[in-house]
XYZ file of C-alpha atoms in Angstrom:
361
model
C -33.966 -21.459 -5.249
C -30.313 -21.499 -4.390
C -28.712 -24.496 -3.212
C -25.048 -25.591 -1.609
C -22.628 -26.015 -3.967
C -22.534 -29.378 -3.458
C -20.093 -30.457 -6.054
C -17.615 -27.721 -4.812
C -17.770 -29.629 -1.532
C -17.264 -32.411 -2.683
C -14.115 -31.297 -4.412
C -12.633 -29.372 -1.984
C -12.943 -32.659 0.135
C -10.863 -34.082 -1.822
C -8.298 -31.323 -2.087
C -8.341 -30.926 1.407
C -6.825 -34.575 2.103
C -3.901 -33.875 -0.521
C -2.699 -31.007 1.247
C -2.587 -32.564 4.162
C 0.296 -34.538 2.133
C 1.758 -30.923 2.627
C 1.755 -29.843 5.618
C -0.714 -28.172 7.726
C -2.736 -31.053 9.186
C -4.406 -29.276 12.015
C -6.519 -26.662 9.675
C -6.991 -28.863 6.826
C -8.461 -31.561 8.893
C -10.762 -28.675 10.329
C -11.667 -27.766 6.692
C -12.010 -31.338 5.678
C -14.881 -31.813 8.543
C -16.481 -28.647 7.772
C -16.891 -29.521 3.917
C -17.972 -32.806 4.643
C -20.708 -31.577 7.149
C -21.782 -29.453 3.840
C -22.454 -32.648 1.715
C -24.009 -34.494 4.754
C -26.556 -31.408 5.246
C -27.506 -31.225 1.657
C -27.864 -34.826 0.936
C -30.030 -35.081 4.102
C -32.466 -32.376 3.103
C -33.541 -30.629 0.124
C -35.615 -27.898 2.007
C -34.235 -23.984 2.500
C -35.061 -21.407 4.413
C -36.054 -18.534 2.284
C -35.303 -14.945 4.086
C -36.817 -11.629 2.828
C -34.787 -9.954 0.262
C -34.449 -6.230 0.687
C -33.328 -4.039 -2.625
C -32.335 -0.579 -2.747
C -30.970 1.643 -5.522
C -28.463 4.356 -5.035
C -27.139 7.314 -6.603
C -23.856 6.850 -6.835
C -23.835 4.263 -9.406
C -22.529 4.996 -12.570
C -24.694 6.290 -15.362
C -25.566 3.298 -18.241
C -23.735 3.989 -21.023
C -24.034 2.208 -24.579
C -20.684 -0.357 -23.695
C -21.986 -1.051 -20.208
C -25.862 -2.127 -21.430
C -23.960 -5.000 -23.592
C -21.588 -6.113 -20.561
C -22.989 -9.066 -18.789
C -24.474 -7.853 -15.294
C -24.807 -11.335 -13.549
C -22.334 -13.225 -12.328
C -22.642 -16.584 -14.067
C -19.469 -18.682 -13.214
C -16.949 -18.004 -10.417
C -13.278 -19.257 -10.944
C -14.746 -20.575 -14.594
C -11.812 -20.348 -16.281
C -12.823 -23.074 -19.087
C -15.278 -20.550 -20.888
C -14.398 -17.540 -22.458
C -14.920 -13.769 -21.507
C -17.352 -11.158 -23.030
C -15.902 -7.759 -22.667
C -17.456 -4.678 -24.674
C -19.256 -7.197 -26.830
C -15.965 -9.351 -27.777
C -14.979 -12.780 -26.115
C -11.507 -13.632 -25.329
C -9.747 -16.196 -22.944
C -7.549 -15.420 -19.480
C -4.506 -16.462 -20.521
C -2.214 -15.098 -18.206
C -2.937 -13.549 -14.167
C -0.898 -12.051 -11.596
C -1.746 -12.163 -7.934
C -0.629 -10.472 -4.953
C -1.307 -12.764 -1.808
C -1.365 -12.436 1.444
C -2.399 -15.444 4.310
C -2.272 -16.012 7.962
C -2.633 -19.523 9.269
C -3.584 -19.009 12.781
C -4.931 -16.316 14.833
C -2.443 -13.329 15.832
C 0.230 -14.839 13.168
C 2.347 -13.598 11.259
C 0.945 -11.921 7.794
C 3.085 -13.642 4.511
C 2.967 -11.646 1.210
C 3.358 -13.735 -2.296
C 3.019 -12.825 -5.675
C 1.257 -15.859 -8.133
C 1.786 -15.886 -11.452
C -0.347 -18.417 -13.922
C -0.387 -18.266 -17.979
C -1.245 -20.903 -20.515
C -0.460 -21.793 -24.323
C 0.630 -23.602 -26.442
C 4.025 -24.792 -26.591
C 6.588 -27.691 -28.113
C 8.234 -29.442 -25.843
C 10.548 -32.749 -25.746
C 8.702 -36.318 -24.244
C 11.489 -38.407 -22.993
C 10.755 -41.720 -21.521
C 12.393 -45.213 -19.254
C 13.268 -48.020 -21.686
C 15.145 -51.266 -20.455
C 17.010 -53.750 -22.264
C 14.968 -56.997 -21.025
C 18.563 -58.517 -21.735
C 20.055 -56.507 -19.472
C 17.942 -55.015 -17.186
C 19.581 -51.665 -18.062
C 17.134 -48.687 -18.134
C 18.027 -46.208 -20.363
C 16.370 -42.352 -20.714
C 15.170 -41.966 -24.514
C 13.986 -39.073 -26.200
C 10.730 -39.198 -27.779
C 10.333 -36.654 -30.026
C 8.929 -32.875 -29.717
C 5.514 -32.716 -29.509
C 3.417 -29.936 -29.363
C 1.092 -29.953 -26.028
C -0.930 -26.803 -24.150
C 0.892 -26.118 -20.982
C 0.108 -24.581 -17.677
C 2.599 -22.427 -16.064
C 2.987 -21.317 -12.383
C 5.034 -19.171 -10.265
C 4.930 -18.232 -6.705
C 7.471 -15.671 -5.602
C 7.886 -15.101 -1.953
C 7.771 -11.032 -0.686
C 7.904 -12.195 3.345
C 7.935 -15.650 2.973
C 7.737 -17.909 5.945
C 10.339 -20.748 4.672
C 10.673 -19.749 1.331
C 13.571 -18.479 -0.086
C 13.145 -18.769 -4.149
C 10.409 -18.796 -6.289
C 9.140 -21.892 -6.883
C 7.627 -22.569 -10.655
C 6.009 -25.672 -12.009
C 4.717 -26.952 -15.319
C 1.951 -28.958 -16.439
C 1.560 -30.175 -20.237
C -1.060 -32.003 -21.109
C -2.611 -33.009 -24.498
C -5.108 -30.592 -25.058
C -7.116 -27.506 -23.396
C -9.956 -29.338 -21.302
C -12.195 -28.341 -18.899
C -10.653 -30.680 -16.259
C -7.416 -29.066 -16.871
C -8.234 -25.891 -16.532
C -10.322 -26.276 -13.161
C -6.980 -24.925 -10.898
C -5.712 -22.264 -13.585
C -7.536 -19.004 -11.623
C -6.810 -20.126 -8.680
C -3.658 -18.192 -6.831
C -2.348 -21.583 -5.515
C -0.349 -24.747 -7.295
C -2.655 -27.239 -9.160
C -1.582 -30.153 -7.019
C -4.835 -32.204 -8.093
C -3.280 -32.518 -11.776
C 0.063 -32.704 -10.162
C -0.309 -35.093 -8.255
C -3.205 -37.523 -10.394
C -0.512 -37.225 -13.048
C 2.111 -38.730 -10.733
C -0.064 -40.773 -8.431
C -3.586 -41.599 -10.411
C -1.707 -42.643 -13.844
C -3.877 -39.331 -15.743
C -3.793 -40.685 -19.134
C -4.317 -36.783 -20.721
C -1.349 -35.097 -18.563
C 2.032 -35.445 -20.745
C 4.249 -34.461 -18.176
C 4.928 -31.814 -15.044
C 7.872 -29.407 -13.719
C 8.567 -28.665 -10.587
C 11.536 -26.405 -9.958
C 12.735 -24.145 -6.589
C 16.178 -23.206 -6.377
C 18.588 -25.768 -7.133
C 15.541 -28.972 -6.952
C 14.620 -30.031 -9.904
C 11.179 -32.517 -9.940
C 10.622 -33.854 -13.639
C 8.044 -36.210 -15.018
C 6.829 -37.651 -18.517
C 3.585 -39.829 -19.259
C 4.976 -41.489 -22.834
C 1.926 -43.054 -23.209
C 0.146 -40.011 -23.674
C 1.957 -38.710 -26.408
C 0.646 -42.442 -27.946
C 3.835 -44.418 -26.813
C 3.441 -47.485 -25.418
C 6.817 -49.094 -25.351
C 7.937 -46.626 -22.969
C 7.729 -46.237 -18.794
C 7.420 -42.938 -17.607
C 10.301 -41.077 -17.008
C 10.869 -39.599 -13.804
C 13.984 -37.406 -12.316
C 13.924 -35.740 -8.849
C 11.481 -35.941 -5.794
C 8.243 -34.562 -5.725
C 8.579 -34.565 -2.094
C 10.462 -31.251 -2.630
C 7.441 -29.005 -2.087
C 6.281 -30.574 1.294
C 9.750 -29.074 2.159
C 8.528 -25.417 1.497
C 6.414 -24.395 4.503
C 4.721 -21.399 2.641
C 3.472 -24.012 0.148
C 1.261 -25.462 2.254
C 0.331 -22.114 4.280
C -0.878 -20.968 0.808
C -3.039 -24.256 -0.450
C -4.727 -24.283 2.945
C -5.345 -20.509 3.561
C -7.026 -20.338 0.229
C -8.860 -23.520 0.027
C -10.643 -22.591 3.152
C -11.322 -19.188 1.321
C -12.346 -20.755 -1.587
C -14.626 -22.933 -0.554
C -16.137 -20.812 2.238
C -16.284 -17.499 0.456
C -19.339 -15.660 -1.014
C -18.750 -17.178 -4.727
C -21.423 -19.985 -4.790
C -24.068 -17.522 -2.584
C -24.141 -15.006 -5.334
C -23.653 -17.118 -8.232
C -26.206 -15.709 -10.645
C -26.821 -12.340 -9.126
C -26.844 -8.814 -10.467
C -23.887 -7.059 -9.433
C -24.974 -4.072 -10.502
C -27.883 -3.835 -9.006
C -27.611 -3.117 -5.189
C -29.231 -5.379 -2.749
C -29.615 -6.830 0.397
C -29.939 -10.859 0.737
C -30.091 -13.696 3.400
C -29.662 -17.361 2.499
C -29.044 -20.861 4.145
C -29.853 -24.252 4.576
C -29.455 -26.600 7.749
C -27.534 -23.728 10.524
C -25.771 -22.899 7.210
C -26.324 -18.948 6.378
C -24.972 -16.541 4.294
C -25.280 -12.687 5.047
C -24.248 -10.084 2.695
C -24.826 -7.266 0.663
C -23.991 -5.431 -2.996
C -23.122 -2.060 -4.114
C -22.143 -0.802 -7.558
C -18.868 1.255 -7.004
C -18.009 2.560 -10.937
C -15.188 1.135 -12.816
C -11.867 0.259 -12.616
C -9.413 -0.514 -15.616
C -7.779 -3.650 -15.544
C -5.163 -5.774 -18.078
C -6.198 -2.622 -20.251
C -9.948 -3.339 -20.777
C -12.291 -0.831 -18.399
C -14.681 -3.167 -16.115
C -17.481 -1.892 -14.166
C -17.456 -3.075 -10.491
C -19.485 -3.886 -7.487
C -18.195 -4.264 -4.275
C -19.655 -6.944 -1.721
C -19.350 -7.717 1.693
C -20.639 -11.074 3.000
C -20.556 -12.955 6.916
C -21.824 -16.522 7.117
C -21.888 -19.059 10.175
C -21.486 -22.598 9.071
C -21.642 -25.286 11.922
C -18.920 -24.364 14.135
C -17.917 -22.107 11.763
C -17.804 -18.573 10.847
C -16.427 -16.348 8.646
C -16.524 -12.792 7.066
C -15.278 -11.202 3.916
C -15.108 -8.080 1.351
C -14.759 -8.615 -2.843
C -14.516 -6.351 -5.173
C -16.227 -8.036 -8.801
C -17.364 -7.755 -12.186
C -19.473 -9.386 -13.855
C -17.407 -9.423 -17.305
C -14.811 -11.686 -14.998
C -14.981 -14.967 -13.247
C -12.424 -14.105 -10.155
C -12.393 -11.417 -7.742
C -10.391 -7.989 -8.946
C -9.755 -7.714 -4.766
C -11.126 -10.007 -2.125
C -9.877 -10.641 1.741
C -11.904 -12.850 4.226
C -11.312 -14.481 7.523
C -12.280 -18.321 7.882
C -12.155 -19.501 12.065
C -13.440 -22.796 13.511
C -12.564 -24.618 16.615
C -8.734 -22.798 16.777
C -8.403 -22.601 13.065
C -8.323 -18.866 12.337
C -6.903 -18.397 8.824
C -7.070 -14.742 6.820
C -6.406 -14.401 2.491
C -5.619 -11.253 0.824
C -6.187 -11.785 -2.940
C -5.846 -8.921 -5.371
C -5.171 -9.300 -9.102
C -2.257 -7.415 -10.593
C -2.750 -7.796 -13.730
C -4.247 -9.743 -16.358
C -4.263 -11.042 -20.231
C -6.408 -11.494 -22.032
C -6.566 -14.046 -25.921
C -9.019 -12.860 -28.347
C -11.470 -16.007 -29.487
């Protein structure tokens, strides 16, 4: 039996009430109420409603061919980007994906285009930290040494940006690939939770973080996780520097609402290649939508077979509809677009993956 995703709720909660340290107050409170309303309906009853399931085939799915019988068919993890890949029988890790993005915040609005660029790797780097002369009282900037740490790069570029007139890139190095750290990398938005945990929440494992646009500089280094402990973090510039950047929070709240209201958790586990009809819901939640194998695409240079899928859902107040195009052999959408509208928040993404690459295991 399907459930909620409950602990997706729960998180976007949470992310939800950072970005409205961002900007956009109005729909992230809306989103904030709606995702709580999620965790109150599943925690107050365990029962579903269980709809009739209609399945179909249809001829114009591809013919099986020996590489497509050992590509996975169900679609195990969305936006897993801690596990690895299986594609024609080998694994390998994303390692680098490029987004084009479009959102619209409220309803007749303007349409902004981005392109979001995320990779990861290892890299060396130099740790400086704050040292004062208890003398003194002079603080002084110290290097500590290079150190080698696995860092996550981002880039948004604005195409018809609202505000935004550069890109705007960040860093985050931590100690070591975890599967905390790599919870935001697939996502086509900034990873403010490490960003700002590292900052904010003391996160012993992040190293340090980079946060550049234009001429602003935002720098910041955890000594104590590189096993220093006679040194205060070092920190240069304002973090403050992306609540200046309209488009930054236009982005974090038009997806969140996508992410968290989308079809991902509903089909979590299905088929995609087999075509089918379903119904699901619990508590006035439901979830409409339907699959159909469309033949393959090539992607990042590796040949994936596809489904596309087209969901609505009423949640509450809310309501919503979208269209992905998937495969299995991937955790993220190859295309996806979907409205999200609740008590005059009306907010539309436009996801589609550029391209992609890929780090043999």
């Amino acid at each position: 039996m399907r459930k909620i995703g409950y602990t997706l709720a729960l998180l976007l909660v949470g992310l939800v009430i950072i970005s409205g340290c961002i900007g956009g107050e109005k729909i992230t409170e809306s989103i904030k109420e709606e995702a709580s309303s999620v965790i109150e309906s599943y925690t107050e009853s365990q029962s579903e409603s269980v709809t009739e399931t209609e399945e179909y085939t249809t001829t114009e799915s591809p013919p099986e061919t020996s590489t497509e019988t050992q590509a996975p068919a169900i679609w195990e993890t969305p936006w897993d980007a801690y596990h690895p890949v299986t594609i024609d029988g080998e694994q390998y890790l994303i390692v680098y994906i490029k987004y084009y993005l479009r959102v619209r915040t409220e309803e007749g609005g303007e349409i902004y285009e981005y392109e979001v660029e995320k990779k990861r790797g290892k890299v060396k780097i130099h740790v400086y930290g704050n040292q004062i002369n208890m003398e003194t009282g002079e603080q002084q900037k110290v290097d500590l040494g290079e150190f080698e740490v696995y860092e996550y790069y981002g880039k948004i570029t604005p195409i018809k940006g609202e505000g935004m007139e550069n890109p705007l890139e960040f860093k985050v190095w931590v100690k070591e690939r975890t599967k905390d750290s790599d919870t935001f990398f697939l996502l086509p938005s900034l990873d403010f939770m490490t960003l700002y945990g590292a900052v904010y929440m003391g996160g012993g494992d992040v190293i340090g973080i980079s946060i550049t646009y234009g001429d602003q500089k935002f720098l910041f280094y955890n000594p104590a996780a590189v096993g220093d402990m006679s040194s205060m973090p070092y920190q240069e510039g304002d973090i403050g520097i992306i609540s200046n950047i309209p488009d930054v929070g236009n982005i974090y709240t038009s997806w969140y609402g996508f992410y968290t209201f989308g079809i991902w958790e509903a089909i979590a586990g299905e088929d995609l290649y087999k075509a089918k009809k379903d119904s699901w819901g619990v508590m006035g939640y439901m979830f409409n939508y339907e699959i159909n194998p469309d033949g393959t695409i090539t992607l990042g240079g590796k040949s994936f077979r596809v489904s596309n899928v087209r969901w609505t859902y009423t949640f509450g107040n809310a309501q919503g509809q979208g269209e992905a195009t998937l495969t299995a052999a991937l955790p993220v959408p190859i295309e996806s677009k979907g409205v999200f509208i609740s008590e005059g928040v009306n907010i539309f993404t436009h996801i589609k993956i550029e391209d992609i690459g890929f780090e043999k295991i």
